[in-house]
Amino acid sequence: MKDLNQEEWREKTSEDKDAIIIDVRTPEEVEDGFIPGAINVDIYDAPGFMNKINSLDKEKNYYIYCKSGGRSSQACAIMEQIGFDNTYNLSGGFSQWNGEKEV
């Protein structure tokens, strides 16, 4: 896992053809907005989270965020334990995101 600040995040996701953005917040939190292109995989729904994560291509690059950076860091650690090599955590999370948002 590598922590990325917002500038690094925007730069890497715009240049990375294998980028997959994962929002690990709850569906209720996602209703407040999300980063365009993100898929929601609620980490609090442990069985659902693990089912979805296990179905993903481990060769891709995963950019993961939550509200403040804690849950996404945890998600990166879980993904690394099951064989994902390229996970990136958005430092500060969505609460500090000042880039493009969808509602």
PDB file of N, CA, C and O in Angstrom, residues 18-93:
ATOM      1  N   ASP A  18      -5.012   0.929 -15.942  1.00  0.00           N
ATOM      2  CA  ASP A  18      -5.503  -0.182 -15.127  1.00  0.00           C
ATOM      3  C   ASP A  18      -6.088   0.280 -13.792  1.00  0.00           C
ATOM      4  O   ASP A  18      -6.301  -0.521 -12.892  1.00  0.00           O
ATOM      5  N   ALA A  19      -6.352   1.579 -13.660  1.00  0.00           N
ATOM      6  CA  ALA A  19      -6.841   2.119 -12.386  1.00  0.00           C
ATOM      7  C   ALA A  19      -8.281   1.701 -12.119  1.00  0.00           C
ATOM      8  O   ALA A  19      -9.152   1.834 -12.970  1.00  0.00           O
ATOM      9  N   ILE A  20      -8.508   1.206 -10.915  1.00  0.00           N
ATOM     10  CA  ILE A  20      -9.853   0.927 -10.425  1.00  0.00           C
ATOM     11  C   ILE A  20      -9.990   1.658  -9.101  1.00  0.00           C
ATOM     12  O   ILE A  20      -9.182   1.464  -8.188  1.00  0.00           O
ATOM     13  N   ILE A  21     -11.004   2.525  -9.017  1.00  0.00           N
ATOM     14  CA  ILE A  21     -11.220   3.320  -7.810  1.00  0.00           C
ATOM     15  C   ILE A  21     -12.316   2.655  -6.982  1.00  0.00           C
ATOM     16  O   ILE A  21     -13.401   2.368  -7.491  1.00  0.00           O
ATOM     17  N   ILE A  22     -12.007   2.412  -5.722  1.00  0.00           N
ATOM     18  CA  ILE A  22     -12.959   1.759  -4.818  1.00  0.00           C
ATOM     19  C   ILE A  22     -13.246   2.685  -3.634  1.00  0.00           C
ATOM     20  O   ILE A  22     -12.339   3.149  -2.954  1.00  0.00           O
ATOM     21  N   ASP A  23     -14.530   2.911  -3.407  1.00  0.00           N
ATOM     22  CA  ASP A  23     -15.022   3.688  -2.275  1.00  0.00           C
ATOM     23  C   ASP A  23     -15.514   2.681  -1.237  1.00  0.00           C
ATOM     24  O   ASP A  23     -16.456   1.941  -1.492  1.00  0.00           O
ATOM     25  N   VAL A  24     -14.873   2.622  -0.074  1.00  0.00           N
ATOM     26  CA  VAL A  24     -15.235   1.614   0.929  1.00  0.00           C
ATOM     27  C   VAL A  24     -16.186   2.158   2.002  1.00  0.00           C
ATOM     28  O   VAL A  24     -16.413   1.514   3.017  1.00  0.00           O
ATOM     29  N   ARG A  25     -16.787   3.319   1.740  1.00  0.00           N
ATOM     30  CA  ARG A  25     -17.741   3.894   2.694  1.00  0.00           C
ATOM     31  C   ARG A  25     -19.095   3.175   2.607  1.00  0.00           C
ATOM     32  O   ARG A  25     -19.345   2.398   1.697  1.00  0.00           O
ATOM     33  N   THR A  26     -19.959   3.503   3.561  1.00  0.00           N
ATOM     34  CA  THR A  26     -21.305   2.932   3.565  1.00  0.00           C
ATOM     35  C   THR A  26     -22.135   3.568   2.455  1.00  0.00           C
ATOM     36  O   THR A  26     -21.834   4.688   2.005  1.00  0.00           O
ATOM     37  N   PRO A  27     -23.201   2.890   2.008  1.00  0.00           N
ATOM     38  CA  PRO A  27     -24.078   3.489   0.989  1.00  0.00           C
ATOM     39  C   PRO A  27     -24.632   4.852   1.429  1.00  0.00           C
ATOM     40  O   PRO A  27     -24.783   5.757   0.604  1.00  0.00           O
ATOM     41  N   GLU A  28     -24.899   5.012   2.709  1.00  0.00           N
ATOM     42  CA  GLU A  28     -25.405   6.293   3.212  1.00  0.00           C
ATOM     43  C   GLU A  28     -24.363   7.401   3.038  1.00  0.00           C
ATOM     44  O   GLU A  28     -24.700   8.534   2.686  1.00  0.00           O
ATOM     45  N   GLU A  29     -23.105   7.078   3.281  1.00  0.00           N
ATOM     46  CA  GLU A  29     -22.044   8.071   3.103  1.00  0.00           C
ATOM     47  C   GLU A  29     -21.871   8.421   1.622  1.00  0.00           C
ATOM     48  O   GLU A  29     -21.624   9.577   1.276  1.00  0.00           O
ATOM     49  N   VAL A  30     -22.021   7.439   0.757  1.00  0.00           N
ATOM     50  CA  VAL A  30     -21.867   7.652  -0.685  1.00  0.00           C
ATOM     51  C   VAL A  30     -22.935   8.609  -1.207  1.00  0.00           C
ATOM     52  O   VAL A  30     -22.695   9.361  -2.164  1.00  0.00           O
ATOM     53  N   GLU A  31     -24.106   8.626  -0.556  1.00  0.00           N
ATOM     54  CA  GLU A  31     -25.170   9.539  -0.974  1.00  0.00           C
ATOM     55  C   GLU A  31     -24.742  11.001  -0.884  1.00  0.00           C
ATOM     56  O   GLU A  31     -25.291  11.856  -1.564  1.00  0.00           O
ATOM     57  N   ASP A  32     -23.726  11.297  -0.075  1.00  0.00           N
ATOM     58  CA  ASP A  32     -23.208  12.663   0.052  1.00  0.00           C
ATOM     59  C   ASP A  32     -22.277  13.038  -1.092  1.00  0.00           C
ATOM     60  O   ASP A  32     -21.826  14.180  -1.176  1.00  0.00           O
ATOM     61  N   GLY A  33     -21.963  12.089  -1.952  1.00  0.00           N
ATOM     62  CA  GLY A  33     -21.088  12.332  -3.085  1.00  0.00           C
ATOM     63  C   GLY A  33     -19.967  11.308  -3.138  1.00  0.00           C
ATOM     64  O   GLY A  33     -19.703  10.624  -2.154  1.00  0.00           O
ATOM     65  N   PHE A  34     -19.344  11.208  -4.308  1.00  0.00           N
ATOM     66  CA  PHE A  34     -18.261  10.252  -4.506  1.00  0.00           C
ATOM     67  C   PHE A  34     -17.357  10.718  -5.631  1.00  0.00           C
ATOM     68  O   PHE A  34     -17.725  11.591  -6.411  1.00  0.00           O
ATOM     69  N   ILE A  35     -16.182  10.142  -5.693  1.00  0.00           N
ATOM     70  CA  ILE A  35     -15.233  10.445  -6.759  1.00  0.00           C
ATOM     71  C   ILE A  35     -15.720   9.750  -8.029  1.00  0.00           C
ATOM     72  O   ILE A  35     -16.042   8.559  -7.996  1.00  0.00           O
ATOM     73  N   PRO A  36     -15.806  10.481  -9.153  1.00  0.00           N
ATOM     74  CA  PRO A  36     -16.310   9.879 -10.396  1.00  0.00           C
ATOM     75  C   PRO A  36     -15.571   8.594 -10.771  1.00  0.00           C
ATOM     76  O   PRO A  36     -14.351   8.521 -10.666  1.00  0.00           O
ATOM     77  N   GLY A  37     -16.336   7.597 -11.168  1.00  0.00           N
ATOM     78  CA  GLY A  37     -15.778   6.320 -11.596  1.00  0.00           C
ATOM     79  C   GLY A  37     -15.590   5.310 -10.478  1.00  0.00           C
ATOM     80  O   GLY A  37     -15.219   4.171 -10.728  1.00  0.00           O
ATOM     81  N   ALA A  38     -15.821   5.728  -9.238  1.00  0.00           N
ATOM     82  CA  ALA A  38     -15.606   4.827  -8.099  1.00  0.00           C
ATOM     83  C   ALA A  38     -16.718   3.790  -7.999  1.00  0.00           C
ATOM     84  O   ALA A  38     -17.872   4.071  -8.305  1.00  0.00           O
ATOM     85  N   ILE A  39     -16.324   2.587  -7.573  1.00  0.00           N
ATOM     86  CA  ILE A  39     -17.314   1.565  -7.251  1.00  0.00           C
ATOM     87  C   ILE A  39     -17.381   1.464  -5.732  1.00  0.00           C
ATOM     88  O   ILE A  39     -16.362   1.562  -5.054  1.00  0.00           O
ATOM     89  N   ASN A  40     -18.587   1.311  -5.215  1.00  0.00           N
ATOM     90  CA  ASN A  40     -18.769   1.253  -3.770  1.00  0.00           C
ATOM     91  C   ASN A  40     -18.724  -0.192  -3.302  1.00  0.00           C
ATOM     92  O   ASN A  40     -19.476  -1.033  -3.778  1.00  0.00           O
ATOM     93  N   VAL A  41     -17.794  -0.480  -2.380  1.00  0.00           N
ATOM     94  CA  VAL A  41     -17.681  -1.789  -1.742  1.00  0.00           C
ATOM     95  C   VAL A  41     -17.549  -1.508  -0.244  1.00  0.00           C
ATOM     96  O   VAL A  41     -16.462  -1.238   0.256  1.00  0.00           O
ATOM     97  N   ASP A  42     -18.675  -1.527   0.446  1.00  0.00           N
ATOM     98  CA  ASP A  42     -18.750  -1.159   1.860  1.00  0.00           C
ATOM     99  C   ASP A  42     -17.927  -2.121   2.717  1.00  0.00           C
ATOM    100  O   ASP A  42     -18.250  -3.297   2.834  1.00  0.00           O
ATOM    101  N   ILE A  43     -16.874  -1.611   3.344  1.00  0.00           N
ATOM    102  CA  ILE A  43     -16.004  -2.461   4.161  1.00  0.00           C
ATOM    103  C   ILE A  43     -16.718  -2.944   5.423  1.00  0.00           C
ATOM    104  O   ILE A  43     -16.350  -3.969   6.001  1.00  0.00           O
ATOM    105  N   TYR A  44     -17.753  -2.219   5.876  1.00  0.00           N
ATOM    106  CA  TYR A  44     -18.504  -2.653   7.055  1.00  0.00           C
ATOM    107  C   TYR A  44     -19.369  -3.873   6.775  1.00  0.00           C
ATOM    108  O   TYR A  44     -19.801  -4.545   7.701  1.00  0.00           O
ATOM    109  N   ASP A  45     -19.635  -4.157   5.497  1.00  0.00           N
ATOM    110  CA  ASP A  45     -20.347  -5.377   5.099  1.00  0.00           C
ATOM    111  C   ASP A  45     -19.264  -6.409   4.784  1.00  0.00           C
ATOM    112  O   ASP A  45     -18.930  -6.665   3.633  1.00  0.00           O
ATOM    113  N   ALA A  46     -18.689  -6.993   5.838  1.00  0.00           N
ATOM    114  CA  ALA A  46     -17.503  -7.858   5.685  1.00  0.00           C
ATOM    115  C   ALA A  46     -17.694  -8.982   4.663  1.00  0.00           C
ATOM    116  O   ALA A  46     -16.844  -9.150   3.779  1.00  0.00           O
ATOM    117  N   PRO A  47     -18.789  -9.777   4.719  1.00  0.00           N
ATOM    118  CA  PRO A  47     -18.938 -10.843   3.719  1.00  0.00           C
ATOM    119  C   PRO A  47     -19.053 -10.294   2.295  1.00  0.00           C
ATOM    120  O   PRO A  47     -18.419 -10.809   1.373  1.00  0.00           O
ATOM    121  N   GLY A  48     -19.826  -9.233   2.126  1.00  0.00           N
ATOM    122  CA  GLY A  48     -19.971  -8.630   0.801  1.00  0.00           C
ATOM    123  C   GLY A  48     -18.669  -8.038   0.310  1.00  0.00           C
ATOM    124  O   GLY A  48     -18.323  -8.153  -0.868  1.00  0.00           O
ATOM    125  N   PHE A  49     -17.943  -7.397   1.223  1.00  0.00           N
ATOM    126  CA  PHE A  49     -16.651  -6.810   0.877  1.00  0.00           C
ATOM    127  C   PHE A  49     -15.692  -7.899   0.388  1.00  0.00           C
ATOM    128  O   PHE A  49     -15.081  -7.777  -0.672  1.00  0.00           O
ATOM    129  N   MET A  50     -15.584  -8.978   1.153  1.00  0.00           N
ATOM    130  CA  MET A  50     -14.656 -10.047   0.787  1.00  0.00           C
ATOM    131  C   MET A  50     -15.074 -10.731  -0.517  1.00  0.00           C
ATOM    132  O   MET A  50     -14.212 -11.052  -1.344  1.00  0.00           O
ATOM    133  N   ASN A  51     -16.369 -10.939  -0.715  1.00  0.00           N
ATOM    134  CA  ASN A  51     -16.833 -11.551  -1.962  1.00  0.00           C
ATOM    135  C   ASN A  51     -16.450 -10.695  -3.161  1.00  0.00           C
ATOM    136  O   ASN A  51     -15.948 -11.211  -4.163  1.00  0.00           O
ATOM    137  N   LYS A  52     -16.692  -9.388  -3.059  1.00  0.00           N
ATOM    138  CA  LYS A  52     -16.374  -8.494  -4.176  1.00  0.00           C
ATOM    139  C   LYS A  52     -14.867  -8.416  -4.396  1.00  0.00           C
ATOM    140  O   LYS A  52     -14.386  -8.524  -5.525  1.00  0.00           O
ATOM    141  N   ILE A  53     -14.106  -8.240  -3.332  1.00  0.00           N
ATOM    142  CA  ILE A  53     -12.652  -8.114  -3.457  1.00  0.00           C
ATOM    143  C   ILE A  53     -12.041  -9.383  -4.063  1.00  0.00           C
ATOM    144  O   ILE A  53     -11.168  -9.314  -4.924  1.00  0.00           O
ATOM    145  N   ASN A  54     -12.528 -10.540  -3.624  1.00  0.00           N
ATOM    146  CA  ASN A  54     -11.994 -11.801  -4.158  1.00  0.00           C
ATOM    147  C   ASN A  54     -12.321 -12.005  -5.636  1.00  0.00           C
ATOM    148  O   ASN A  54     -11.675 -12.806  -6.296  1.00  0.00           O
ATOM    149  N   SER A  55     -13.306 -11.271  -6.160  1.00  0.00           N
ATOM    150  CA  SER A  55     -13.663 -11.416  -7.569  1.00  0.00           C
ATOM    151  C   SER A  55     -12.850 -10.483  -8.477  1.00  0.00           C
ATOM    152  O   SER A  55     -12.955 -10.562  -9.695  1.00  0.00           O
ATOM    153  N   LEU A  56     -12.036  -9.618  -7.886  1.00  0.00           N
ATOM    154  CA  LEU A  56     -11.281  -8.638  -8.670  1.00  0.00           C
ATOM    155  C   LEU A  56      -9.960  -9.204  -9.194  1.00  0.00           C
ATOM    156  O   LEU A  56      -9.388 -10.115  -8.612  1.00  0.00           O
ATOM    157  N   ASP A  57      -9.492  -8.611 -10.283  1.00  0.00           N
ATOM    158  CA  ASP A  57      -8.228  -8.980 -10.916  1.00  0.00           C
ATOM    159  C   ASP A  57      -7.070  -8.439 -10.066  1.00  0.00           C
ATOM    160  O   ASP A  57      -6.904  -7.224  -9.934  1.00  0.00           O
ATOM    161  N   LYS A  58      -6.273  -9.313  -9.512  1.00  0.00           N
ATOM    162  CA  LYS A  58      -5.179  -8.907  -8.627  1.00  0.00           C
ATOM    163  C   LYS A  58      -4.052  -8.171  -9.363  1.00  0.00           C
ATOM    164  O   LYS A  58      -3.177  -7.582  -8.735  1.00  0.00           O
ATOM    165  N   GLU A  59      -4.061  -8.208 -10.690  1.00  0.00           N
ATOM    166  CA  GLU A  59      -3.019  -7.546 -11.479  1.00  0.00           C
ATOM    167  C   GLU A  59      -3.300  -6.057 -11.697  1.00  0.00           C
ATOM    168  O   GLU A  59      -2.396  -5.321 -12.106  1.00  0.00           O
ATOM    169  N   LYS A  60      -4.514  -5.616 -11.449  1.00  0.00           N
ATOM    170  CA  LYS A  60      -4.875  -4.208 -11.672  1.00  0.00           C
ATOM    171  C   LYS A  60      -4.363  -3.348 -10.523  1.00  0.00           C
ATOM    172  O   LYS A  60      -3.849  -3.851  -9.527  1.00  0.00           O
ATOM    173  N   ASN A  61      -4.527  -2.040 -10.673  1.00  0.00           N
ATOM    174  CA  ASN A  61      -4.106  -1.081  -9.653  1.00  0.00           C
ATOM    175  C   ASN A  61      -5.352  -0.517  -8.984  1.00  0.00           C
ATOM    176  O   ASN A  61      -6.253  -0.022  -9.662  1.00  0.00           O
ATOM    177  N   TYR A  62      -5.392  -0.571  -7.662  1.00  0.00           N
ATOM    178  CA  TYR A  62      -6.580  -0.185  -6.907  1.00  0.00           C
ATOM    179  C   TYR A  62      -6.323   1.062  -6.080  1.00  0.00           C
ATOM    180  O   TYR A  62      -5.407   1.105  -5.256  1.00  0.00           O
ATOM    181  N   TYR A  63      -7.153   2.055  -6.317  1.00  0.00           N
ATOM    182  CA  TYR A  63      -7.099   3.340  -5.625  1.00  0.00           C
ATOM    183  C   TYR A  63      -8.303   3.369  -4.693  1.00  0.00           C
ATOM    184  O   TYR A  63      -9.446   3.341  -5.147  1.00  0.00           O
ATOM    185  N   ILE A  64      -8.034   3.394  -3.398  1.00  0.00           N
ATOM    186  CA  ILE A  64      -9.079   3.152  -2.409  1.00  0.00           C
ATOM    187  C   ILE A  64      -9.213   4.352  -1.490  1.00  0.00           C
ATOM    188  O   ILE A  64      -8.213   4.925  -1.047  1.00  0.00           O
ATOM    189  N   TYR A  65     -10.467   4.714  -1.225  1.00  0.00           N
ATOM    190  CA  TYR A  65     -10.701   5.819  -0.298  1.00  0.00           C
ATOM    191  C   TYR A  65     -11.931   5.563   0.564  1.00  0.00           C
ATOM    192  O   TYR A  65     -12.772   4.732   0.252  1.00  0.00           O
ATOM    193  N   CYS A  66     -11.992   6.295   1.677  1.00  0.00           N
ATOM    194  CA  CYS A  66     -13.143   6.274   2.582  1.00  0.00           C
ATOM    195  C   CYS A  66     -13.375   7.721   3.013  1.00  0.00           C
ATOM    196  O   CYS A  66     -12.998   8.649   2.298  1.00  0.00           O
ATOM    197  N   LYS A  67     -13.954   7.923   4.168  1.00  0.00           N
ATOM    198  CA  LYS A  67     -14.231   9.290   4.622  1.00  0.00           C
ATOM    199  C   LYS A  67     -12.964  10.025   5.032  1.00  0.00           C
ATOM    200  O   LYS A  67     -12.758  11.172   4.652  1.00  0.00           O
ATOM    201  N   SER A  68     -12.098   9.362   5.821  1.00  0.00           N
ATOM    202  CA  SER A  68     -10.915  10.072   6.319  1.00  0.00           C
ATOM    203  C   SER A  68      -9.587   9.345   6.089  1.00  0.00           C
ATOM    204  O   SER A  68      -8.536   9.886   6.399  1.00  0.00           O
ATOM    205  N   GLY A  69      -9.623   8.124   5.590  1.00  0.00           N
ATOM    206  CA  GLY A  69      -8.392   7.400   5.287  1.00  0.00           C
ATOM    207  C   GLY A  69      -8.144   6.159   6.124  1.00  0.00           C
ATOM    208  O   GLY A  69      -7.273   5.359   5.797  1.00  0.00           O
ATOM    209  N   GLY A  70      -8.888   5.975   7.209  1.00  0.00           N
ATOM    210  CA  GLY A  70      -8.677   4.820   8.077  1.00  0.00           C
ATOM    211  C   GLY A  70      -9.196   3.511   7.505  1.00  0.00           C
ATOM    212  O   GLY A  70      -8.466   2.517   7.430  1.00  0.00           O
ATOM    213  N   ARG A  71     -10.451   3.503   7.094  1.00  0.00           N
ATOM    214  CA  ARG A  71     -11.034   2.277   6.524  1.00  0.00           C
ATOM    215  C   ARG A  71     -10.366   1.905   5.213  1.00  0.00           C
ATOM    216  O   ARG A  71     -10.165   0.727   4.922  1.00  0.00           O
ATOM    217  N   SER A  72     -10.000   2.901   4.413  1.00  0.00           N
ATOM    218  CA  SER A  72      -9.346   2.585   3.138  1.00  0.00           C
ATOM    219  C   SER A  72      -7.957   2.002   3.373  1.00  0.00           C
ATOM    220  O   SER A  72      -7.531   1.104   2.648  1.00  0.00           O
ATOM    221  N   SER A  73      -7.270   2.474   4.399  1.00  0.00           N
ATOM    222  CA  SER A  73      -5.982   1.888   4.760  1.00  0.00           C
ATOM    223  C   SER A  73      -6.160   0.429   5.173  1.00  0.00           C
ATOM    224  O   SER A  73      -5.386  -0.450   4.783  1.00  0.00           O
ATOM    225  N   GLN A  74      -7.204   0.182   5.948  1.00  0.00           N
ATOM    226  CA  GLN A  74      -7.528  -1.189   6.367  1.00  0.00           C
ATOM    227  C   GLN A  74      -7.859  -2.055   5.145  1.00  0.00           C
ATOM    228  O   GLN A  74      -7.405  -3.204   5.045  1.00  0.00           O
ATOM    229  N   ALA A  75      -8.630  -1.511   4.210  1.00  0.00           N
ATOM    230  CA  ALA A  75      -8.984  -2.259   2.997  1.00  0.00           C
ATOM    231  C   ALA A  75      -7.734  -2.604   2.192  1.00  0.00           C
ATOM    232  O   ALA A  75      -7.594  -3.723   1.694  1.00  0.00           O
ATOM    233  N   CYS A  76      -6.803  -1.657   2.076  1.00  0.00           N
ATOM    234  CA  CYS A  76      -5.543  -1.924   1.366  1.00  0.00           C
ATOM    235  C   CYS A  76      -4.792  -3.063   2.035  1.00  0.00           C
ATOM    236  O   CYS A  76      -4.266  -3.960   1.356  1.00  0.00           O
ATOM    237  N   ALA A  77      -4.733  -3.051   3.361  1.00  0.00           N
ATOM    238  CA  ALA A  77      -4.014  -4.100   4.094  1.00  0.00           C
ATOM    239  C   ALA A  77      -4.659  -5.465   3.866  1.00  0.00           C
ATOM    240  O   ALA A  77      -3.961  -6.463   3.639  1.00  0.00           O
ATOM    241  N   ILE A  78      -5.987  -5.526   3.903  1.00  0.00           N
ATOM    242  CA  ILE A  78      -6.698  -6.790   3.651  1.00  0.00           C
ATOM    243  C   ILE A  78      -6.402  -7.276   2.238  1.00  0.00           C
ATOM    244  O   ILE A  78      -6.103  -8.455   2.023  1.00  0.00           O
ATOM    245  N   MET A  79      -6.469  -6.361   1.275  1.00  0.00           N
ATOM    246  CA  MET A  79      -6.227  -6.744  -0.116  1.00  0.00           C
ATOM    247  C   MET A  79      -4.798  -7.248  -0.308  1.00  0.00           C
ATOM    248  O   MET A  79      -4.572  -8.226  -1.018  1.00  0.00           O
ATOM    249  N   GLU A  80      -3.837  -6.609   0.333  1.00  0.00           N
ATOM    250  CA  GLU A  80      -2.454  -7.068   0.226  1.00  0.00           C
ATOM    251  C   GLU A  80      -2.290  -8.464   0.822  1.00  0.00           C
ATOM    252  O   GLU A  80      -1.555  -9.288   0.282  1.00  0.00           O
ATOM    253  N   GLN A  81      -2.991  -8.740   1.920  1.00  0.00           N
ATOM    254  CA  GLN A  81      -2.896 -10.056   2.559  1.00  0.00           C
ATOM    255  C   GLN A  81      -3.404 -11.170   1.651  1.00  0.00           C
ATOM    256  O   GLN A  81      -2.953 -12.307   1.777  1.00  0.00           O
ATOM    257  N   ILE A  82      -4.328 -10.842   0.755  1.00  0.00           N
ATOM    258  CA  ILE A  82      -4.863 -11.891  -0.131  1.00  0.00           C
ATOM    259  C   ILE A  82      -4.270 -11.839  -1.538  1.00  0.00           C
ATOM    260  O   ILE A  82      -4.781 -12.493  -2.439  1.00  0.00           O
ATOM    261  N   GLY A  83      -3.180 -11.074  -1.702  1.00  0.00           N
ATOM    262  CA  GLY A  83      -2.424 -11.165  -2.947  1.00  0.00           C
ATOM    263  C   GLY A  83      -2.462  -9.991  -3.897  1.00  0.00           C
ATOM    264  O   GLY A  83      -1.933 -10.073  -5.002  1.00  0.00           O
ATOM    265  N   PHE A  84      -3.046  -8.862  -3.504  1.00  0.00           N
ATOM    266  CA  PHE A  84      -3.029  -7.674  -4.360  1.00  0.00           C
ATOM    267  C   PHE A  84      -1.707  -6.942  -4.133  1.00  0.00           C
ATOM    268  O   PHE A  84      -1.311  -6.696  -2.996  1.00  0.00           O
ATOM    269  N   ASP A  85      -1.026  -6.602  -5.233  1.00  0.00           N
ATOM    270  CA  ASP A  85       0.273  -5.945  -5.121  1.00  0.00           C
ATOM    271  C   ASP A  85       0.193  -4.427  -5.190  1.00  0.00           C
ATOM    272  O   ASP A  85       1.076  -3.740  -4.670  1.00  0.00           O
ATOM    273  N   ASN A  86      -0.822  -3.900  -5.862  1.00  0.00           N
ATOM    274  CA  ASN A  86      -0.860  -2.471  -6.142  1.00  0.00           C
ATOM    275  C   ASN A  86      -2.105  -1.817  -5.559  1.00  0.00           C
ATOM    276  O   ASN A  86      -3.130  -1.690  -6.220  1.00  0.00           O
ATOM    277  N   THR A  87      -1.998  -1.399  -4.293  1.00  0.00           N
ATOM    278  CA  THR A  87      -3.095  -0.698  -3.641  1.00  0.00           C
ATOM    279  C   THR A  87      -2.611   0.675  -3.195  1.00  0.00           C
ATOM    280  O   THR A  87      -1.486   0.824  -2.709  1.00  0.00           O
ATOM    281  N   TYR A  88      -3.472   1.657  -3.388  1.00  0.00           N
ATOM    282  CA  TYR A  88      -3.143   3.036  -3.058  1.00  0.00           C
ATOM    283  C   TYR A  88      -4.254   3.624  -2.201  1.00  0.00           C
ATOM    284  O   TYR A  88      -5.428   3.498  -2.526  1.00  0.00           O
ATOM    285  N   ASN A  89      -3.868   4.262  -1.121  1.00  0.00           N
ATOM    286  CA  ASN A  89      -4.806   4.844  -0.174  1.00  0.00           C
ATOM    287  C   ASN A  89      -4.816   6.369  -0.318  1.00  0.00           C
ATOM    288  O   ASN A  89      -3.751   6.994  -0.353  1.00  0.00           O
ATOM    289  N   LEU A  90      -6.013   6.951  -0.396  1.00  0.00           N
ATOM    290  CA  LEU A  90      -6.131   8.406  -0.474  1.00  0.00           C
ATOM    291  C   LEU A  90      -5.997   9.001   0.924  1.00  0.00           C
ATOM    292  O   LEU A  90      -6.892   8.845   1.763  1.00  0.00           O
ATOM    293  N   SER A  91      -4.882   9.660   1.189  1.00  0.00           N
ATOM    294  CA  SER A  91      -4.661  10.298   2.488  1.00  0.00           C
ATOM    295  C   SER A  91      -5.718  11.374   2.721  1.00  0.00           C
ATOM    296  O   SER A  91      -5.985  12.183   1.849  1.00  0.00           O
ATOM    297  N   GLY A  92      -6.316  11.353   3.909  1.00  0.00           N
ATOM    298  CA  GLY A  92      -7.330  12.344   4.247  1.00  0.00           C
ATOM    299  C   GLY A  92      -8.728  11.975   3.797  1.00  0.00           C
ATOM    300  O   GLY A  92      -9.698  12.535   4.263  1.00  0.00           O
ATOM    301  N   GLY A  93      -8.826  11.040   2.850  1.00  0.00           N
ATOM    302  CA  GLY A  93     -10.116  10.549   2.402  1.00  0.00           C
ATOM    303  C   GLY A  93     -10.991  11.574   1.706  1.00  0.00           C
ATOM    304  O   GLY A  93     -10.564  12.668   1.347  1.00  0.00           O
TER     305      GLY A  93
END
